[in-house]
GROMACS .gro file of C-alpha atoms in nm:
model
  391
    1UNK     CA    1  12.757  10.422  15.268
    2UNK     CA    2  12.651  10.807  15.148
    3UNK     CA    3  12.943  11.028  15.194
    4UNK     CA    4  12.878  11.344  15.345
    5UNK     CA    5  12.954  11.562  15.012
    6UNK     CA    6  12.650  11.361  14.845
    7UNK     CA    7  12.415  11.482  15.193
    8UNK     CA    8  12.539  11.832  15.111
    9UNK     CA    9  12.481  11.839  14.743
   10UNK     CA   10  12.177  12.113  14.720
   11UNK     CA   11  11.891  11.958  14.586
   12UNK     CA   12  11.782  12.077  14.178
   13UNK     CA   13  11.593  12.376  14.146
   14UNK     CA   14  11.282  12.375  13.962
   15UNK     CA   15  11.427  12.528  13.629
   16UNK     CA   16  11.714  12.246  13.641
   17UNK     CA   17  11.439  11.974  13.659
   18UNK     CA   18  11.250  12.131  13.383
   19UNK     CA   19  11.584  12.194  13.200
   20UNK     CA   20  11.702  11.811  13.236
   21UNK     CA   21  11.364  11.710  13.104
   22UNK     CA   22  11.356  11.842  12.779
   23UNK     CA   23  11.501  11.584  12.505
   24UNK     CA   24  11.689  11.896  12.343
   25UNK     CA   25  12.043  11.964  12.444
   26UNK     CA   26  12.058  12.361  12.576
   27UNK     CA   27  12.336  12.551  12.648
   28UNK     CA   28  12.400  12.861  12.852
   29UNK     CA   29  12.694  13.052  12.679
   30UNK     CA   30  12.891  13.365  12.876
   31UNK     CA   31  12.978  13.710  12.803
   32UNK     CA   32  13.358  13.580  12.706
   33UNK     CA   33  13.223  13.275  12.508
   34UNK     CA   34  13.230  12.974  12.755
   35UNK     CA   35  12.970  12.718  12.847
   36UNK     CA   36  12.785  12.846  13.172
   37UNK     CA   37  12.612  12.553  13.184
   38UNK     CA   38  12.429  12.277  13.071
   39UNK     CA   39  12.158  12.035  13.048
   40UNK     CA   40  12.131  11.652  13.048
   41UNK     CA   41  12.057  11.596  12.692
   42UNK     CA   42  12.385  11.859  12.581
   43UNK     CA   43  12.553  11.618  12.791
   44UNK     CA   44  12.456  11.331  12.558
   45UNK     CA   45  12.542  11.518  12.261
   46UNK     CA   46  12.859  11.675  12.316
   47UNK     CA   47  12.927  11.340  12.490
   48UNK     CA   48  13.081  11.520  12.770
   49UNK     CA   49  12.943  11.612  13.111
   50UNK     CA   50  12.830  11.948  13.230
   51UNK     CA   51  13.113  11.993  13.453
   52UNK     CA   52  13.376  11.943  13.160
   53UNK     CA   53  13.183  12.142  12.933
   54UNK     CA   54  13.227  12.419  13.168
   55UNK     CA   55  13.575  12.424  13.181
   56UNK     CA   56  13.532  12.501  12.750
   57UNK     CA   57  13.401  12.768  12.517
   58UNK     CA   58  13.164  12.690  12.301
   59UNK     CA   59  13.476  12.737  11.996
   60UNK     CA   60  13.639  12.441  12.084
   61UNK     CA   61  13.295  12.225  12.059
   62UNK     CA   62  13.188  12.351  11.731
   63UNK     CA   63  13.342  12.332  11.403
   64UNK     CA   64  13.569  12.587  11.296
   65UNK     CA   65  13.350  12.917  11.159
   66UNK     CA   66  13.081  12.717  11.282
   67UNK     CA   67  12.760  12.981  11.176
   68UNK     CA   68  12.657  12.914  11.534
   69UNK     CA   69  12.967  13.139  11.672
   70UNK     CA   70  12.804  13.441  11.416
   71UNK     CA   71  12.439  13.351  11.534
   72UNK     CA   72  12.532  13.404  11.897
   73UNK     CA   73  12.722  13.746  11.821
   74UNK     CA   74  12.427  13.823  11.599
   75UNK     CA   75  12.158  13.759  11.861
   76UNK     CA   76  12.427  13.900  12.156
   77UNK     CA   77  12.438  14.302  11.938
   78UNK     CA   78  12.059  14.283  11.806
   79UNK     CA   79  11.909  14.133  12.189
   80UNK     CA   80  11.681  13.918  11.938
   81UNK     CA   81  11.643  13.596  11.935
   82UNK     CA   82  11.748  13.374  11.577
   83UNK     CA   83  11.689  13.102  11.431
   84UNK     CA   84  11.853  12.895  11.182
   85UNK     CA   85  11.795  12.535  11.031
   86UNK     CA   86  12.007  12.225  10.942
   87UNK     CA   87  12.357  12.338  11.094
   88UNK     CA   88  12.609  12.061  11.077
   89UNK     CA   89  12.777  12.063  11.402
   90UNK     CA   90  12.959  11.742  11.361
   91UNK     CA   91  13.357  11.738  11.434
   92UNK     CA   92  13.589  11.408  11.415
   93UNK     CA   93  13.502  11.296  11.799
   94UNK     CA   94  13.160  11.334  11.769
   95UNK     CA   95  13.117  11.207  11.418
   96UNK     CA   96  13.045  11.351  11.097
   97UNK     CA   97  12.717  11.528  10.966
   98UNK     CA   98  12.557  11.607  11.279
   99UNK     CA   99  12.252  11.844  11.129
  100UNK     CA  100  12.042  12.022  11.372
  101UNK     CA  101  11.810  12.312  11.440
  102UNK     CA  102  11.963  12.613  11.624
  103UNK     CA  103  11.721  12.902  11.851
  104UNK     CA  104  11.967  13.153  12.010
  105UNK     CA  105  11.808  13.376  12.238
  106UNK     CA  106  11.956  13.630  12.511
  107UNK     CA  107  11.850  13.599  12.867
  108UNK     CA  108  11.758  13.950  12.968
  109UNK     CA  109  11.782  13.866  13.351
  110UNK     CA  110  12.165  13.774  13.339
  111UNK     CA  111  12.297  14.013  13.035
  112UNK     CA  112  12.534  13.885  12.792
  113UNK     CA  113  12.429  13.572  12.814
  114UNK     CA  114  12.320  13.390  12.523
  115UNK     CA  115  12.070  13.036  12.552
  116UNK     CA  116  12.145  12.794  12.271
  117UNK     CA  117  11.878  12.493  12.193
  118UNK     CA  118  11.942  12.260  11.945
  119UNK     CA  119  11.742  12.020  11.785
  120UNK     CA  120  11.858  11.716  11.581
  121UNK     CA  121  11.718  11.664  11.263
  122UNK     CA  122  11.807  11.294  11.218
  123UNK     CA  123  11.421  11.225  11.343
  124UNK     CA  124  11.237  11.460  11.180
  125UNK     CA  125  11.428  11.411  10.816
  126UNK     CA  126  11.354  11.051  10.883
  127UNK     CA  127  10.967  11.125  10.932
  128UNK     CA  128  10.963  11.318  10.590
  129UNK     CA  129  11.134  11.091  10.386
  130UNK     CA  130  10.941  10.829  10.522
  131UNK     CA  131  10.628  11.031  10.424
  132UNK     CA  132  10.825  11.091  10.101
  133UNK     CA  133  10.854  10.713  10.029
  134UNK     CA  134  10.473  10.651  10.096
  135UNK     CA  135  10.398  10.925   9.832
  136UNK     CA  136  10.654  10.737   9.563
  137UNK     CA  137  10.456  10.413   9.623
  138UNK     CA  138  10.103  10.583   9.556
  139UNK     CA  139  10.198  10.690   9.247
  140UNK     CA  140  10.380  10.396   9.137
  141UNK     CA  141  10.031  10.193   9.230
  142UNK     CA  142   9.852  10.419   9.030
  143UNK     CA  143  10.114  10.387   8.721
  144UNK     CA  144  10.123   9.990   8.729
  145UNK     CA  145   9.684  10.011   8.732
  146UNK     CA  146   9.748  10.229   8.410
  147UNK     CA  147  10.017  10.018   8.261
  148UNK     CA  148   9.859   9.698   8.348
  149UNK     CA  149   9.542   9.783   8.168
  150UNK     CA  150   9.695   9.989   7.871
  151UNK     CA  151  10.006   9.783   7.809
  152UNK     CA  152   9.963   9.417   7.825
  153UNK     CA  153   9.636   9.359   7.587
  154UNK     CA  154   9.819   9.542   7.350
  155UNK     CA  155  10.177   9.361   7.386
  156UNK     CA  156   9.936   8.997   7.387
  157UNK     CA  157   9.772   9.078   7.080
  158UNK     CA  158  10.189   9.211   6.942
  159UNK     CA  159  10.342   8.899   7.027
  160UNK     CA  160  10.021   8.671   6.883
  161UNK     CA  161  10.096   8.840   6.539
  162UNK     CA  162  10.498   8.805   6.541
  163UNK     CA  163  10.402   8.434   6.625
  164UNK     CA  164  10.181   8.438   6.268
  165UNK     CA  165  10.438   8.590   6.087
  166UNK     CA  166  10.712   8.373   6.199
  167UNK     CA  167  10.560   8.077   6.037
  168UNK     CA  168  10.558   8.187   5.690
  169UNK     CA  169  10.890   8.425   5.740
  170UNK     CA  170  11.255   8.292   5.583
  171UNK     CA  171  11.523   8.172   5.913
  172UNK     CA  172  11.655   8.575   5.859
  173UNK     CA  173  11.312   8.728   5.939
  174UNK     CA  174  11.270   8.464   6.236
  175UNK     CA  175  11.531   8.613   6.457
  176UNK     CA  176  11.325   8.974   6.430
  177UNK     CA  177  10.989   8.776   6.524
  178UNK     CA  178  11.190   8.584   6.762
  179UNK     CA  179  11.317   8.926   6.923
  180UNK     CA  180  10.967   9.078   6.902
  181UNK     CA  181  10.853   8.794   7.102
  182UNK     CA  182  11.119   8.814   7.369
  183UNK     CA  183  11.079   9.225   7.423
  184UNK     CA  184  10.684   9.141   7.432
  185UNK     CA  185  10.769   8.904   7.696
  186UNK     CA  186  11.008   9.126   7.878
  187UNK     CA  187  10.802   9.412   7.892
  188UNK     CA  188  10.509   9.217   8.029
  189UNK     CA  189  10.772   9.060   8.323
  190UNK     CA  190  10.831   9.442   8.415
  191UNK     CA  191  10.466   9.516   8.426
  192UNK     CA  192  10.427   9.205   8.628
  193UNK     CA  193  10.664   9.355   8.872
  194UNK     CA  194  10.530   9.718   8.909
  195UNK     CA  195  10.142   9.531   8.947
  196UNK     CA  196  10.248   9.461   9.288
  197UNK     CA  197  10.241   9.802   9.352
  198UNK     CA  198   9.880   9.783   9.325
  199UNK     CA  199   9.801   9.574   9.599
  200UNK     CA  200   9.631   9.758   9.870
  201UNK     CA  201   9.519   9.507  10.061
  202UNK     CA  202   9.571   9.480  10.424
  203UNK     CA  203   9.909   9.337  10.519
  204UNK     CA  204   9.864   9.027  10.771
  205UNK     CA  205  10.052   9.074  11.010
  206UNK     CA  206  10.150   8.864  11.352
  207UNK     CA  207  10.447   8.797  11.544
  208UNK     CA  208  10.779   8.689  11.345
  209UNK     CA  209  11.115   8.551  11.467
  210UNK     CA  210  11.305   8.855  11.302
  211UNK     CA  211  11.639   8.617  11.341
  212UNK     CA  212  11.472   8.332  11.164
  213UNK     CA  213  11.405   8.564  10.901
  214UNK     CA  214  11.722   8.703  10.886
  215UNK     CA  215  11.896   8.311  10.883
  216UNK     CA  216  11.661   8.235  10.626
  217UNK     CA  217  11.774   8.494  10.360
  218UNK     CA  218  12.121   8.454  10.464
  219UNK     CA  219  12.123   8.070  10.351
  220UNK     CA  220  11.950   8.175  10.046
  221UNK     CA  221  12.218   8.484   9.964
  222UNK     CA  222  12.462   8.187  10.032
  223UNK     CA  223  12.338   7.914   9.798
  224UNK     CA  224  12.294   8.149   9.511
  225UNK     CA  225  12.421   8.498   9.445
  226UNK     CA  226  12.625   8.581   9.744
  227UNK     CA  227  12.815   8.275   9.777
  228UNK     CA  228  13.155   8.402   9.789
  229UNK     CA  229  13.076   8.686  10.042
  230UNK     CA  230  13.136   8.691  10.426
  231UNK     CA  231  12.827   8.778  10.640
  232UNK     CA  232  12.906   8.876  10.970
  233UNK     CA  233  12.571   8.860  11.245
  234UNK     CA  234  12.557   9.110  11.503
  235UNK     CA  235  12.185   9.020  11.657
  236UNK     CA  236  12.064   9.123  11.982
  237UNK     CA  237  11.898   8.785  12.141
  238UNK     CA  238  11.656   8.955  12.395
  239UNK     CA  239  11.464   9.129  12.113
  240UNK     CA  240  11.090   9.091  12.154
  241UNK     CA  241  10.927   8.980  11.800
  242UNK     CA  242  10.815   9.221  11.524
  243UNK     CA  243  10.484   9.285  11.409
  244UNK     CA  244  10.517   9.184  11.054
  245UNK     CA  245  10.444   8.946  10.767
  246UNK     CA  246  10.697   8.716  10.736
  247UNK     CA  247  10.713   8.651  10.378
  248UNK     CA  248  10.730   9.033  10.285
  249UNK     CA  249  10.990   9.046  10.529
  250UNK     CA  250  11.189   8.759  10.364
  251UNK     CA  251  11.128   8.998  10.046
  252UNK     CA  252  11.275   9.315  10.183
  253UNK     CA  253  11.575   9.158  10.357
  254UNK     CA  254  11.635   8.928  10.019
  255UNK     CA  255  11.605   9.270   9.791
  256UNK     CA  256  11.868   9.396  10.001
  257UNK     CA  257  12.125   9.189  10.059
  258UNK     CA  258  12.113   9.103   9.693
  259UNK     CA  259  12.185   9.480   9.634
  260UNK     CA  260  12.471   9.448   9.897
  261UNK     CA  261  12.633   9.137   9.707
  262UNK     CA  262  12.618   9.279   9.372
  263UNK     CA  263  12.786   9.608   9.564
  264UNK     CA  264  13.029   9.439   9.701
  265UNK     CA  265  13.083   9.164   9.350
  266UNK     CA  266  13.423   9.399   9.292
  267UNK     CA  267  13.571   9.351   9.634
  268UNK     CA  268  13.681   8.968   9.582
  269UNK     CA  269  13.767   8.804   9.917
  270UNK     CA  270  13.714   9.132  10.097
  271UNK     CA  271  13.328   9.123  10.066
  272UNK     CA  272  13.142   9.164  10.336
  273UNK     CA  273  12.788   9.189  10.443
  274UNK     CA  274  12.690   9.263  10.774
  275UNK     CA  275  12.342   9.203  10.957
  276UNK     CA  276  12.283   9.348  11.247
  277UNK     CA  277  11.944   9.338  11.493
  278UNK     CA  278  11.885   9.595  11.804
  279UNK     CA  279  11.622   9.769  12.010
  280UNK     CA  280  11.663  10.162  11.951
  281UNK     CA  281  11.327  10.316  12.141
  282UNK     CA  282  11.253  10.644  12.122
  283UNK     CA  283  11.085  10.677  11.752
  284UNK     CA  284  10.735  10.707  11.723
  285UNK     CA  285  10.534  10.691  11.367
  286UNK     CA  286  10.139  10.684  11.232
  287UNK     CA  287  10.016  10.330  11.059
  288UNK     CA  288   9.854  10.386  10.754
  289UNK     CA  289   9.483  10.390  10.758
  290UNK     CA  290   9.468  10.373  11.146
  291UNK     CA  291   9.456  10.668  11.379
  292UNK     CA  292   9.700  10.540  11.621
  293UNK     CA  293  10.074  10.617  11.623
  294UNK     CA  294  10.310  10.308  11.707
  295UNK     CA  295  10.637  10.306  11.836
  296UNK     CA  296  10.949  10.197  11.609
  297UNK     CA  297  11.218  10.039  11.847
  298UNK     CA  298  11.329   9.772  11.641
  299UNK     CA  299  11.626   9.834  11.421
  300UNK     CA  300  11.716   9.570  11.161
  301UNK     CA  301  12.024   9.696  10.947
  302UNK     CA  302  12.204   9.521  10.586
  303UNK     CA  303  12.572   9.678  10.593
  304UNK     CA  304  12.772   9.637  10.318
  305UNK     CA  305  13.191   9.775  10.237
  306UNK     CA  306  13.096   9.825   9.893
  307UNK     CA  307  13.177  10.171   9.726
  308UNK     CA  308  12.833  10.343   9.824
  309UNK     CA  309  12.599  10.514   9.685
  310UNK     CA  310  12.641  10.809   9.471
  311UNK     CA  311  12.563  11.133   9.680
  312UNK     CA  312  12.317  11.270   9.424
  313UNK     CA  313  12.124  10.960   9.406
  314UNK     CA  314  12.021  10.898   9.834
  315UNK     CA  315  11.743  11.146   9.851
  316UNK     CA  316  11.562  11.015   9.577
  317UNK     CA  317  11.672  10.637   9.620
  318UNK     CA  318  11.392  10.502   9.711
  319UNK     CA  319  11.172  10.629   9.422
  320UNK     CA  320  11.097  10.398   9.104
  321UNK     CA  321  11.343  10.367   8.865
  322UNK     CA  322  11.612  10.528   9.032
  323UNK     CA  323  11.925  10.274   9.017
  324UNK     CA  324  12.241  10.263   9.044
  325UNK     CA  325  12.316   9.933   8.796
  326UNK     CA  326  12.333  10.018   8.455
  327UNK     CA  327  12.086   9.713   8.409
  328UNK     CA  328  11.862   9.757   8.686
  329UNK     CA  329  11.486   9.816   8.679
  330UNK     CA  330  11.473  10.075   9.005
  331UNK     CA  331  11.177   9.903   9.130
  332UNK     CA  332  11.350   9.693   9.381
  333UNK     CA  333  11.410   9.985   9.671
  334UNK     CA  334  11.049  10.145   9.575
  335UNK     CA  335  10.899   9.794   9.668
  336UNK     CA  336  11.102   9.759   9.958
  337UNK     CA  337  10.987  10.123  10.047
  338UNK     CA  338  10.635  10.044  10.029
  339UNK     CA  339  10.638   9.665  10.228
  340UNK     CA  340  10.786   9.898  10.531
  341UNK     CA  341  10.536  10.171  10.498
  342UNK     CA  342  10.301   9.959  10.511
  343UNK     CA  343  10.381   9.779  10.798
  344UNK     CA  344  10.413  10.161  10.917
  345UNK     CA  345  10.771  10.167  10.951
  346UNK     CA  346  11.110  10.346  10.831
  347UNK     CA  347  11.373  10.306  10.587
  348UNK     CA  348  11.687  10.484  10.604
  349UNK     CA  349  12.007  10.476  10.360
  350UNK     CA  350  12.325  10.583  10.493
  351UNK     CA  351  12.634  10.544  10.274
  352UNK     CA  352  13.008  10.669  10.223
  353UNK     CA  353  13.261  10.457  10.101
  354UNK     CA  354  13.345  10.114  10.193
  355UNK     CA  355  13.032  10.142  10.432
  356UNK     CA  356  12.658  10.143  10.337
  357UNK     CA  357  12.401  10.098  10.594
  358UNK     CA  358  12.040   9.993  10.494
  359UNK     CA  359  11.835  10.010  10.837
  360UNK     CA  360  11.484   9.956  10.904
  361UNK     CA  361  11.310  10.017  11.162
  362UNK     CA  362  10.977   9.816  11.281
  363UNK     CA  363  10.716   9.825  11.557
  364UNK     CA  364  10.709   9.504  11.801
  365UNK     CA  365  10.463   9.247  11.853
  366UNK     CA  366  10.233   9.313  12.188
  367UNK     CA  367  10.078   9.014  12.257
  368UNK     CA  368   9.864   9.222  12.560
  369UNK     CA  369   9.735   9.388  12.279
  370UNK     CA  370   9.410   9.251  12.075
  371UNK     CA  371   9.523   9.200  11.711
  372UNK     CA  372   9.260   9.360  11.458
  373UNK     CA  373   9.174   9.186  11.146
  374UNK     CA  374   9.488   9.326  10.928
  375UNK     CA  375   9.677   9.298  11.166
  376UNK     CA  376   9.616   8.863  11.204
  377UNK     CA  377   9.910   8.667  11.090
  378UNK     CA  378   9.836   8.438  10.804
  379UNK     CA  379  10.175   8.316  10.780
  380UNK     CA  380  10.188   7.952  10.903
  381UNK     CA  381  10.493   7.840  11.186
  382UNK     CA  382  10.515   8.206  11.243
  383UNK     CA  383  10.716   8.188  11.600
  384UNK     CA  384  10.493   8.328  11.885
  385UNK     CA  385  10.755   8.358  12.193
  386UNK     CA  386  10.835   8.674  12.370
  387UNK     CA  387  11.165   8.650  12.248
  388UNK     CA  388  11.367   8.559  12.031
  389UNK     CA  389  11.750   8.365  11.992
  390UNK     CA  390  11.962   8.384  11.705
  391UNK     CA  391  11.946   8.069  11.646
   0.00000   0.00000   0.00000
């Protein structure tokens, strides 16, 4: 039954609805420095509620010589509001590298007091790299047009010749024909890999079994390169299935877990690879060459306890030949790039060491929703259920 302190609890004003509606956590700071109060989504980030973040100045929440202590001084002497971009407001409890917009303005009607909005920028960097990645693949598509054409006639009629000459030549001047032959070859395999590139066809794309997928590559990993590594599933059974192809999504979870295995080929007994499945809503992102935006609530991540990747090398990782294996090609990630974008989803890297996360993040399958010609799957046994088990 209703206790009578819940009847008497006034009823939210207007500005407190408005306030609790905004996704952005804001803060009302006093004259001496301590949280007046507090919205919904501040309660979410600080991971405390309003009533406890009351009881606190804004000091003990923040870093130490947090620049968002100077902006509010700044904005409390000069009665202007300020702006500043990418703060990192993450401590220990609430986890590190917690970037985010700041506006400070003063409140004229209560004076001294100082309103604090911040804005994450975990969605918005993701929305620019992502455009960023889309951008790498164009002009890889337009390299691999330009190498295709001007590089293999060439290295057909080279290798044709070295065959000519190694039939007259003496066993010594065989092994240089022999190794002309084998770079031909070589460089024509790494053409043959960056022609893919070129393919902008439609992707077909239906409902897949992202589990099934996910099973699949892991008995492949298993059999072959990652055969002495632990995988450890953390899949969410109730997910609905993804609007995908499933043989380019065999690709991009293949390309990397192989890059998590050879990651982890150090670590012995201790490897570990880690596939997880869950539905994140809340991210929202254009398809390429359609109008319409589509929502992004499937999150499929590749985990790894490898050393990570090197700091310098994560904004640009997903660009051709940028690799971190002294043998690689750095085509791998750019391919695995573009299959997501187009499928009109997200790619994220997240590393420190002895944890590397590799999430993607994919629109559903809505079967109320009329397929359009890309969009028909093509892929054969491609499961059709609303949802889907792990098995």
């Amino acid at each position: 039954m209703t206790s009578t302190a819940e009847h008497r609890r006034p009823l939210p004003t207007d500005a407190e609805i408005i306030l609790n509606a905004l996704p952005n956590p804001v803060l009302l700071v006093g004259p001496d420095g301590r949280i007046a109060d507090a919205n919904m989504a501040a309660e979410s980030f600080f991971e405390i509620s309003a009533q406890f973040l009351q009881r606190h100045s804004l000091k003990e929440l923040v870093p130490f010589g947090s620049p968002l202590l100077a902006l509010i001084d700044q904005v409390r002497s000069s009665g202007s509001p300020v702006n500043e971009y990418k703060v990192d407001l993450g401590t220990p409890r609430m986890g590190g590298d917690r970037q985010v917009d700041l506006h400070v303005a003063p409140v004229s009607e209560r004076p001294g007091h100082i309103v604090v909005m911040l804005q994450e920028r975990s969605i918005a960097d993701k929305m620019d790299r992502q455009l960023t990645h889309r951008s790498a693949a164009r002009s890889v598509i337009a390299l691999a047009a330009m190498l295709a054409h001007e590089i293999k006639n060439p290295l057909s009629g080279i290798r044709g010749a070295a065959q000519l000459l190694e039939q007259a030549a003496s066993p010594e001047d065989r092994t240089l024909t022999r190794l002309i032959c084998d770079e031909a070859d070589r460089i024509v395999t790494l053409v043959d890999r960056m022609e893919v590139f070129g393919d902008d066809r439609p992707v077909a794309r239906g409902p897949v079994n992202i589990h099934s997928v996910l099973d699949h590559v892991k008995r492949l990993a298993q059999s072959g390169f990652a055969r002495n590594i632990r995988f450890v599933e953390d899949y969410d059974p109730s997910l609905p299935p993804v609007l995908a192809n499933q043989d380019q999504l065999i690709q991009v979870f293949l390309n990397l877990v192989k890059n998590a295995a050879e990651a982890t080929a150090d670590l012995g007994n201790e490897a570990e690879i880690q596939l997880t499945t869950a539905f994140r809503p809340g991210v929202r992102l254009s398809v390429p060459g359609k109008k319409s935006r589509v929502s992004l609530p499937l999150e499929f991540c590749v985990k790894d306890n490898g050393p990570g990747v090197p700091e310098d090398l994560l904004p640009n990782l997903f660009d051709p030949f940028v690799t971190t294996k002294p043998t690689g090609s750095g085509l791998g990630l750019a391919l695995v790039a573009k299959i997501v974008g187009d499928h009109g989803g997200i790619i994220e890297c997240e590393s420190q060491p002895r944890k590397t996360t590799f999430r993607v993040l994919l629109p559903m399958f809505n079967a109320a929703k009329k397929l359009d010609p890309s969009d028909r799957d093509d892929v054969s046994g491609t499961p059709s259920h609303a949802s889907q088990n792990t098995r």
